[in-house]
Short mmCIF file of C-alpha atoms in Angstrom, two decimals:
data_model
loop_
_atom_site.label_atom_id
_atom_site.label_comp_id
_atom_site.label_asym_id
_atom_site.label_seq_id
_atom_site.Cartn_x
_atom_site.Cartn_y
_atom_site.Cartn_z
CA MET A 1 -14.74 -9.62 -21.62
CA GLN A 2 -18.26 -10.08 -20.27
CA THR A 3 -17.07 -11.63 -16.99
CA PHE A 4 -14.93 -8.57 -16.25
CA LEU A 5 -17.71 -6.16 -17.26
CA SER A 6 -20.29 -7.92 -15.06
CA CYS A 7 -17.87 -7.70 -12.15
CA VAL A 8 -17.44 -3.94 -12.57
CA HIS A 9 -21.19 -3.38 -12.85
CA GLY A 10 -21.77 -5.41 -9.69
CA ALA A 11 -19.11 -3.50 -7.77
CA LYS A 12 -20.70 -0.10 -8.43
CA SER A 13 -23.51 -0.70 -5.96
CA ALA A 14 -21.10 -1.99 -3.31
CA LEU A 15 -18.83 1.08 -3.23
CA PRO A 16 -19.29 3.31 -0.16
CA LYS A 17 -19.90 7.04 -0.52
CA SER A 18 -16.84 7.93 1.56
CA ALA A 19 -13.86 6.38 3.34
CA LEU A 20 -11.12 7.43 5.75
CA PHE A 21 -7.42 6.99 4.91
CA ALA A 22 -4.53 7.23 7.43
CA PHE A 23 -1.63 7.57 8.31
CA ASN A 24 1.15 7.71 5.66
CA PHE A 25 0.53 10.29 2.97
CA CYS A 26 3.81 11.20 1.26
CA ALA A 27 5.39 12.47 -1.94
CA ASP A 28 6.96 9.76 -4.10
CA ALA A 29 9.96 10.75 -6.21
CA VAL A 30 9.88 8.08 -8.93
CA VAL A 31 13.09 7.28 -10.82
CA LYS A 32 13.33 4.78 -13.68
CA ALA A 33 16.88 3.46 -13.58
CA SER A 34 19.10 0.61 -14.71
CA MET A 35 19.95 -2.12 -12.22
CA GLY A 36 23.57 -0.96 -12.31
CA ARG A 37 22.53 2.56 -11.30
CA VAL A 38 20.49 1.22 -8.38
CA LEU A 39 23.33 -1.06 -7.26
CA ALA A 40 25.68 1.94 -7.30
CA LEU A 41 23.59 3.93 -4.80
CA PRO A 42 25.67 4.53 -1.62
CA PHE A 43 23.10 3.07 0.77
CA VAL A 44 22.84 -0.06 -1.40
CA GLN A 45 26.62 -0.45 -1.54
CA ARG A 46 26.78 -0.51 2.27
CA ASP A 47 24.27 -3.36 2.64
CA ALA A 48 25.30 -6.77 1.24
CA LYS A 49 21.82 -8.28 1.70
CA LEU A 50 20.20 -5.32 -0.06
CA LYS A 51 22.65 -5.61 -2.99
CA LYS A 52 21.76 -9.28 -3.37
CA ASP A 53 18.03 -8.52 -3.29
CA VAL A 54 18.35 -5.73 -5.88
CA PHE A 55 20.26 -8.07 -8.18
CA SER A 56 17.63 -10.80 -7.74
CA GLY A 57 14.69 -8.41 -8.15
CA VAL A 58 13.28 -8.74 -4.63
CA GLN A 59 11.17 -5.67 -3.86
CA ARG A 60 12.59 -3.89 -0.82
CA GLU A 61 11.94 -0.80 1.30
CA VAL A 62 14.66 0.81 3.39
CA CYS A 63 14.84 3.88 5.62
CA MET A 64 16.96 6.94 4.85
CA VAL A 65 18.39 9.58 7.15
CA GLU A 66 17.97 13.22 6.16
CA ASN A 67 21.43 13.72 4.65
CA GLU A 68 20.94 10.69 2.38
CA LEU A 69 17.62 12.14 1.26
CA ALA A 70 19.32 15.44 0.41
CA ARG A 71 21.96 13.54 -1.58
CA LEU A 72 19.32 11.68 -3.58
CA LYS A 73 17.53 14.95 -4.37
CA LYS A 74 20.77 16.28 -5.87
CA LEU A 75 21.47 13.08 -7.79
CA PHE A 76 17.95 12.86 -9.24
CA PRO A 77 16.58 16.42 -9.61
CA LYS A 78 14.16 15.37 -12.36
CA ALA A 79 12.46 12.55 -10.47
CA LYS A 80 8.73 12.37 -11.18
CA MET A 81 6.82 13.60 -8.12
CA GLN A 82 3.45 12.06 -7.27
CA VAL A 83 1.20 11.27 -4.31
CA GLY A 84 2.46 8.21 -2.47
CA GLY A 85 2.26 6.23 0.73
CA GLN A 86 -0.19 3.42 1.39
CA ALA A 87 -2.89 5.82 2.58
CA GLY A 88 -2.10 8.17 -0.31
CA PHE A 89 -2.42 5.45 -2.95
CA GLY A 90 -5.59 4.19 -1.30
CA ALA A 91 -7.10 7.68 -1.32
CA LEU A 92 -6.21 8.14 -5.01
CA THR A 93 -7.87 4.83 -5.86
CA ALA A 94 -11.02 5.67 -3.90
CA HIS A 95 -11.24 9.15 -5.42
CA SER A 96 -11.01 7.80 -8.96
CA LEU A 97 -13.77 5.27 -8.25
CA GLY A 98 -16.14 7.97 -7.00
CA VAL A 99 -15.60 7.39 -3.27
CA LYS A 100 -14.92 10.60 -1.31
CA PRO A 101 -11.61 10.17 0.57
CA THR A 102 -10.79 11.87 3.85
CA VAL A 103 -7.05 11.77 4.57
CA PHE A 104 -5.99 11.76 8.23
CA THR A 105 -2.28 12.45 8.84
CA ALA A 106 -0.06 14.56 11.08
CA GLN A 107 1.16 16.67 8.16
CA LYS A 108 -0.50 19.95 7.32
CA SER A 109 -1.24 19.00 3.74
CA HIS A 110 -4.53 18.45 1.96
CA PHE A 111 -5.18 15.66 -0.52
CA PRO A 112 -3.96 15.58 -3.24
CA SER A 113 -1.41 18.38 -2.57
CA LEU A 114 2.26 17.38 -2.20
CA ARG A 115 3.19 20.35 -0.02
CA ASN A 116 4.75 19.70 3.41
CA LEU A 117 4.95 15.95 2.81
CA PRO A 118 7.86 13.58 3.57
CA VAL A 119 9.59 12.33 0.42
CA HIS A 120 10.18 8.70 -0.54
CA PHE A 121 12.41 7.81 -3.49
CA VAL A 122 11.13 4.94 -5.63
CA PHE A 123 13.62 3.33 -8.00
CA GLU A 124 12.01 1.21 -10.72
CA TYR A 125 14.37 -1.09 -12.61
CA CYS A 126 14.76 -4.42 -14.38
CA ALA A 127 16.67 -7.05 -12.41
CA ARG A 128 18.40 -10.22 -13.58
CA GLY A 129 16.43 -11.99 -16.29
CA GLY A 130 14.38 -8.88 -17.09
CA LYS A 131 12.30 -9.10 -13.90
CA ARG A 132 10.69 -5.72 -13.12
CA SER A 133 11.21 -4.61 -9.55
CA ARG A 134 11.58 -1.56 -7.35
CA LEU A 135 13.50 -0.27 -4.36
CA ILE A 136 11.86 2.25 -2.04
CA ALA A 137 14.05 4.57 0.03
CA ALA A 138 11.73 5.97 2.68
CA HIS A 139 12.09 8.95 4.96
CA GLU A 140 9.33 9.51 7.47
CA GLU A 141 8.99 12.35 9.93
CA LYS A 142 8.74 11.45 13.62
CA ASN A 143 5.21 12.79 13.94
CA MET A 144 3.54 10.60 11.30
CA ILE A 145 0.83 9.54 13.78
CA PRO A 146 -1.51 12.44 14.73
CA SER A 147 -1.69 13.40 18.41
CA SER A 148 -5.49 13.56 18.51
CA VAL A 149 -8.61 12.62 16.56
CA PRO A 150 -10.65 15.60 15.27
CA LYS A 151 -14.37 15.57 16.01
CA LYS A 152 -15.17 15.28 12.29
CA MET A 153 -13.57 11.81 12.17
CA HIS A 154 -16.81 9.89 12.61
CA GLY A 155 -19.52 8.25 10.54
CA PHE A 156 -17.18 6.26 8.28
CA SER A 157 -18.07 2.75 7.13
CA HIS A 158 -14.57 2.05 5.75
CA ILE A 159 -11.18 2.94 7.26
CA PHE A 160 -7.95 2.15 5.35
CA LEU A 161 -4.73 2.38 7.37
CA GLY A 162 -1.06 2.25 6.40
CA GLY A 163 2.38 3.41 7.45
CA PHE A 164 2.88 1.21 10.50
CA HIS A 165 5.93 -0.39 8.88
CA LEU A 166 7.73 2.97 8.99
CA LEU A 167 7.45 3.46 12.74
CA LYS A 168 10.76 3.41 14.59
CA THR A 169 9.99 2.06 18.08
CA ARG A 170 7.58 -0.13 20.02
CA GLU A 171 6.36 3.01 21.81
CA ASP A 172 5.47 4.57 18.44
CA MET A 173 3.45 1.46 17.57
CA LEU A 174 1.60 1.55 20.89
CA ARG A 175 0.82 5.24 20.33
CA ALA A 176 -0.58 4.31 16.92
CA ALA A 177 -2.66 1.59 18.57
CA ARG A 178 -4.16 4.16 20.96
CA MET A 179 -5.03 6.37 18.00
CA LEU A 180 -6.62 3.40 16.26
CA MET A 181 -8.62 2.67 19.40
CA LEU A 182 -9.98 6.23 19.33
CA LEU A 183 -10.88 5.93 15.64
CA LYS A 184 -12.70 2.68 16.35
CA LYS A 185 -14.57 4.30 19.24
CA ARG A 186 -15.69 7.16 16.97
CA ASN A 187 -16.61 4.72 14.18
CA PRO A 188 -17.81 1.54 15.95
CA ASP A 189 -19.39 0.00 12.84
CA ALA A 190 -16.52 0.74 10.46
CA LYS A 191 -14.62 -1.96 8.61
CA ILE A 192 -10.89 -1.49 9.18
CA PHE A 193 -8.27 -2.51 6.63
CA VAL A 194 -4.56 -2.44 7.47
CA GLU A 195 -1.87 -2.58 4.76
CA ALA A 196 1.24 -4.15 6.27
CA GLY A 197 4.41 -3.09 4.44
CA GLU A 198 8.00 -4.22 4.99
CA PHE A 199 8.94 -3.28 8.55
CA LEU A 200 12.11 -1.24 8.87
CA GLU A 201 12.58 -1.90 12.60
CA LYS A 202 12.34 -5.47 13.90
CA GLU A 203 11.23 -4.40 17.38
CA CYS A 204 8.01 -3.04 15.88
CA ILE A 205 6.89 -6.34 14.34
CA SER A 206 5.53 -8.02 17.48
CA ALA A 207 3.90 -4.76 18.60
CA PHE A 208 2.15 -4.53 15.22
CA ARG A 209 0.95 -8.14 15.47
CA ASN A 210 -0.32 -7.79 19.02
CA SER A 211 -1.47 -4.15 19.20
CA ILE A 212 -2.63 -3.20 15.69
CA LEU A 213 -3.92 -6.34 13.96
CA PRO A 214 -6.55 -7.17 16.62
CA PHE A 215 -8.37 -3.96 15.63
CA ALA A 216 -8.35 -4.85 11.92
CA ASP A 217 -10.99 -6.72 9.96
CA CYS A 218 -8.47 -7.39 7.21
CA VAL A 219 -4.74 -7.07 6.50
CA GLY A 220 -3.10 -6.77 3.07
CA LEU A 221 0.44 -7.98 2.40
CA ASN A 222 2.87 -9.73 0.05
CA GLU A 223 5.19 -12.72 0.53
CA VAL A 224 8.04 -10.71 2.09
CA GLU A 225 5.72 -9.07 4.60
CA LEU A 226 3.94 -12.34 5.41
CA HIS A 227 7.26 -14.03 6.18
CA GLN A 228 8.41 -11.05 8.24
CA LEU A 229 5.28 -11.16 10.42
CA THR A 230 5.28 -14.92 11.00
CA GLY A 231 8.75 -16.30 10.34
CA LYS A 232 7.08 -18.88 8.10
CA LYS A 233 6.07 -19.23 4.46
CA GLY A 234 3.03 -20.56 2.60
CA LYS A 235 0.04 -22.07 4.38
CA ALA A 236 1.85 -22.28 7.71
CA ALA A 237 2.34 -18.50 7.69
CA LEU A 238 -1.29 -17.86 6.76
CA HIS A 239 -2.58 -20.05 9.59
CA ILE A 240 -0.32 -18.32 12.12
CA LEU A 241 -1.38 -14.82 11.06
CA SER A 242 -5.07 -15.75 10.87
CA LYS A 243 -5.01 -16.13 14.67
CA LYS A 244 -4.39 -12.37 14.91
CA VAL A 245 -6.70 -11.02 12.18
CA ARG A 246 -9.94 -12.30 10.68
CA LYS A 247 -9.04 -11.89 7.00
CA ILE A 248 -5.78 -11.84 5.03
CA VAL A 249 -5.54 -10.44 1.50
CA PHE A 250 -2.36 -11.61 -0.20
CA HIS A 251 -1.14 -9.74 -3.28
CA SER A 252 1.93 -10.10 -5.47
CA PRO A 253 2.57 -9.55 -9.20
CA ASN A 254 1.77 -13.21 -9.86
CA SER A 255 -0.84 -14.13 -7.27
CA ALA A 256 -3.72 -12.71 -5.24
CA PHE A 257 -6.13 -14.41 -2.86
CA ALA A 258 -8.07 -14.01 0.37
CA PHE A 259 -7.64 -16.27 3.41
CA PRO A 260 -9.77 -17.78 4.73
CA LYS A 261 -11.82 -18.00 1.56
CA GLU A 262 -15.41 -16.78 1.95
CA LYS A 263 -18.42 -16.04 -0.21
CA GLY A 264 -17.98 -12.74 -2.02
CA ASP A 265 -14.19 -12.86 -2.06
CA ALA A 266 -13.91 -14.01 -5.68
CA GLN A 267 -15.80 -11.02 -7.11
CA ALA A 268 -14.02 -8.52 -4.86
CA LEU A 269 -10.64 -9.97 -5.85
CA LEU A 270 -11.54 -9.86 -9.54
CA PHE A 271 -12.64 -6.23 -9.25
CA ALA A 272 -9.36 -5.38 -7.53
CA LYS A 273 -7.40 -7.14 -10.28
CA ILE A 274 -9.24 -5.16 -12.97
CA VAL A 275 -8.52 -1.86 -11.21
CA ALA A 276 -4.84 -2.71 -10.67
CA SER A 277 -4.49 -3.98 -14.25
CA TYR A 278 -5.85 -0.70 -15.65
CA ALA A 279 -3.51 1.30 -13.39
CA ALA A 280 -0.52 -0.76 -14.52
CA LYS A 281 -1.36 -0.42 -18.21
CA TYR A 282 -2.24 3.28 -18.33
CA GLY A 283 -0.28 4.69 -15.40
CA LYS A 284 -3.31 6.19 -13.65
CA ARG A 285 -6.26 5.10 -11.54
CA PRO A 286 -9.50 4.62 -13.51
CA ASN A 287 -12.91 6.13 -12.96
CA LEU A 288 -15.86 3.77 -13.28
CA LYS A 289 -16.59 4.72 -16.89
CA GLU A 290 -12.99 4.05 -17.93
CA LEU A 291 -12.95 0.85 -15.92
CA GLY A 292 -16.14 -0.39 -17.58
CA LYS A 293 -14.71 0.24 -21.04
CA TYR A 294 -11.46 -1.51 -20.10
CA ALA A 295 -13.33 -4.49 -18.64
CA LYS A 296 -15.42 -4.83 -21.81
CA GLU A 297 -12.42 -4.75 -24.16
CA ALA A 298 -9.80 -6.64 -22.11
CA ARG A 299 -9.07 -10.26 -22.97
CA SER A 300 -6.53 -10.62 -20.19
CA LEU A 301 -5.62 -8.66 -17.06
CA TYR A 302 -1.92 -9.39 -17.46
CA VAL A 303 0.14 -6.32 -18.37
CA LYS A 304 3.50 -7.25 -19.85
CA LYS A 305 5.04 -3.78 -19.65
CA PRO A 306 3.32 -1.75 -16.91
CA LYS A 307 3.66 2.04 -16.97
CA TYR A 308 4.64 1.84 -13.30
CA THR A 309 4.55 -0.64 -10.43
CA VAL A 310 4.76 1.46 -7.29
CA GLY A 311 1.50 1.52 -5.36
CA LEU A 312 -0.18 -1.25 -7.34
CA GLY A 313 -0.43 -3.44 -4.25
CA ASP A 314 -2.07 -0.62 -2.30
CA THR A 315 -4.38 0.08 -5.24
CA PHE A 316 -5.36 -3.59 -5.35
CA SER A 317 -5.96 -3.76 -1.60
CA CYS A 318 -8.06 -0.61 -1.54
CA ALA A 319 -10.25 -1.71 -4.46
CA TYR A 320 -10.84 -5.08 -2.79
CA PHE A 321 -11.65 -3.49 0.57
CA LEU A 322 -14.07 -0.89 -0.79
CA VAL A 323 -16.35 -3.49 -2.41
CA ARG A 324 -15.94 -6.29 0.12
#
């Protein structure tokens, strides 16, 4: 479609040459399972609210302890391993679009290697009524946030941050805020995007709102995360959160928008939808040539049976941020 193709052509000149991605870079163990198999998982059986959400198809993320992780590895030895984490998915998206990603984490691993990375299990399934959903069982090491900022971490125009939702305590969040302050000092002109995520510890929510969001130019989230951060839904939630951060990018399988709405948002959102649509249909991030061909031939961006769903929100957010 010409509208899609024009959008892709226009985005090419807006893409930066490089971008920085921090803090959660992990290995995703992806398992396609039946809803019954997911409901039978021990950690699901112990949580009545989680069981209800799995049955209804609400996307959830929960935290595992090490022995549960070891059990899952034995139960699913053939899980598909791939780069994951909000920063990891963002870096993959940038790399495919011709933007050089620098990944900044505490782990001694180099993008896109999976060595020495924490493992998250991602269960993709069909819930009641055929609704596609996923359950993420996360396990994050205590030292996810680096202890210092290397001298080379400067000169970036775009910084994409994730992983705050996995932090365990308010003190961890404040330590992350200090690291963010140092990054901002090294890169005073950089645009900073924060992907929210579903917080695993309630005590971290207010610290995230008050200590992390003020540094951000934009935050990306879905309906569950928006409600978690504000206690409200719909426009009321957006107005509350907009007092903490200048721009909100909302993304879900059925809706995507920027708040408050500004000039340039529509094209950036459309570009992000095209990138995410391609990723859903083909199971990989596109380069610009592939994206141009897809944009020219596509009549709709809706993908009835996506190859995968994990990371599509992060892919969408990153594509929007890079051209906005």
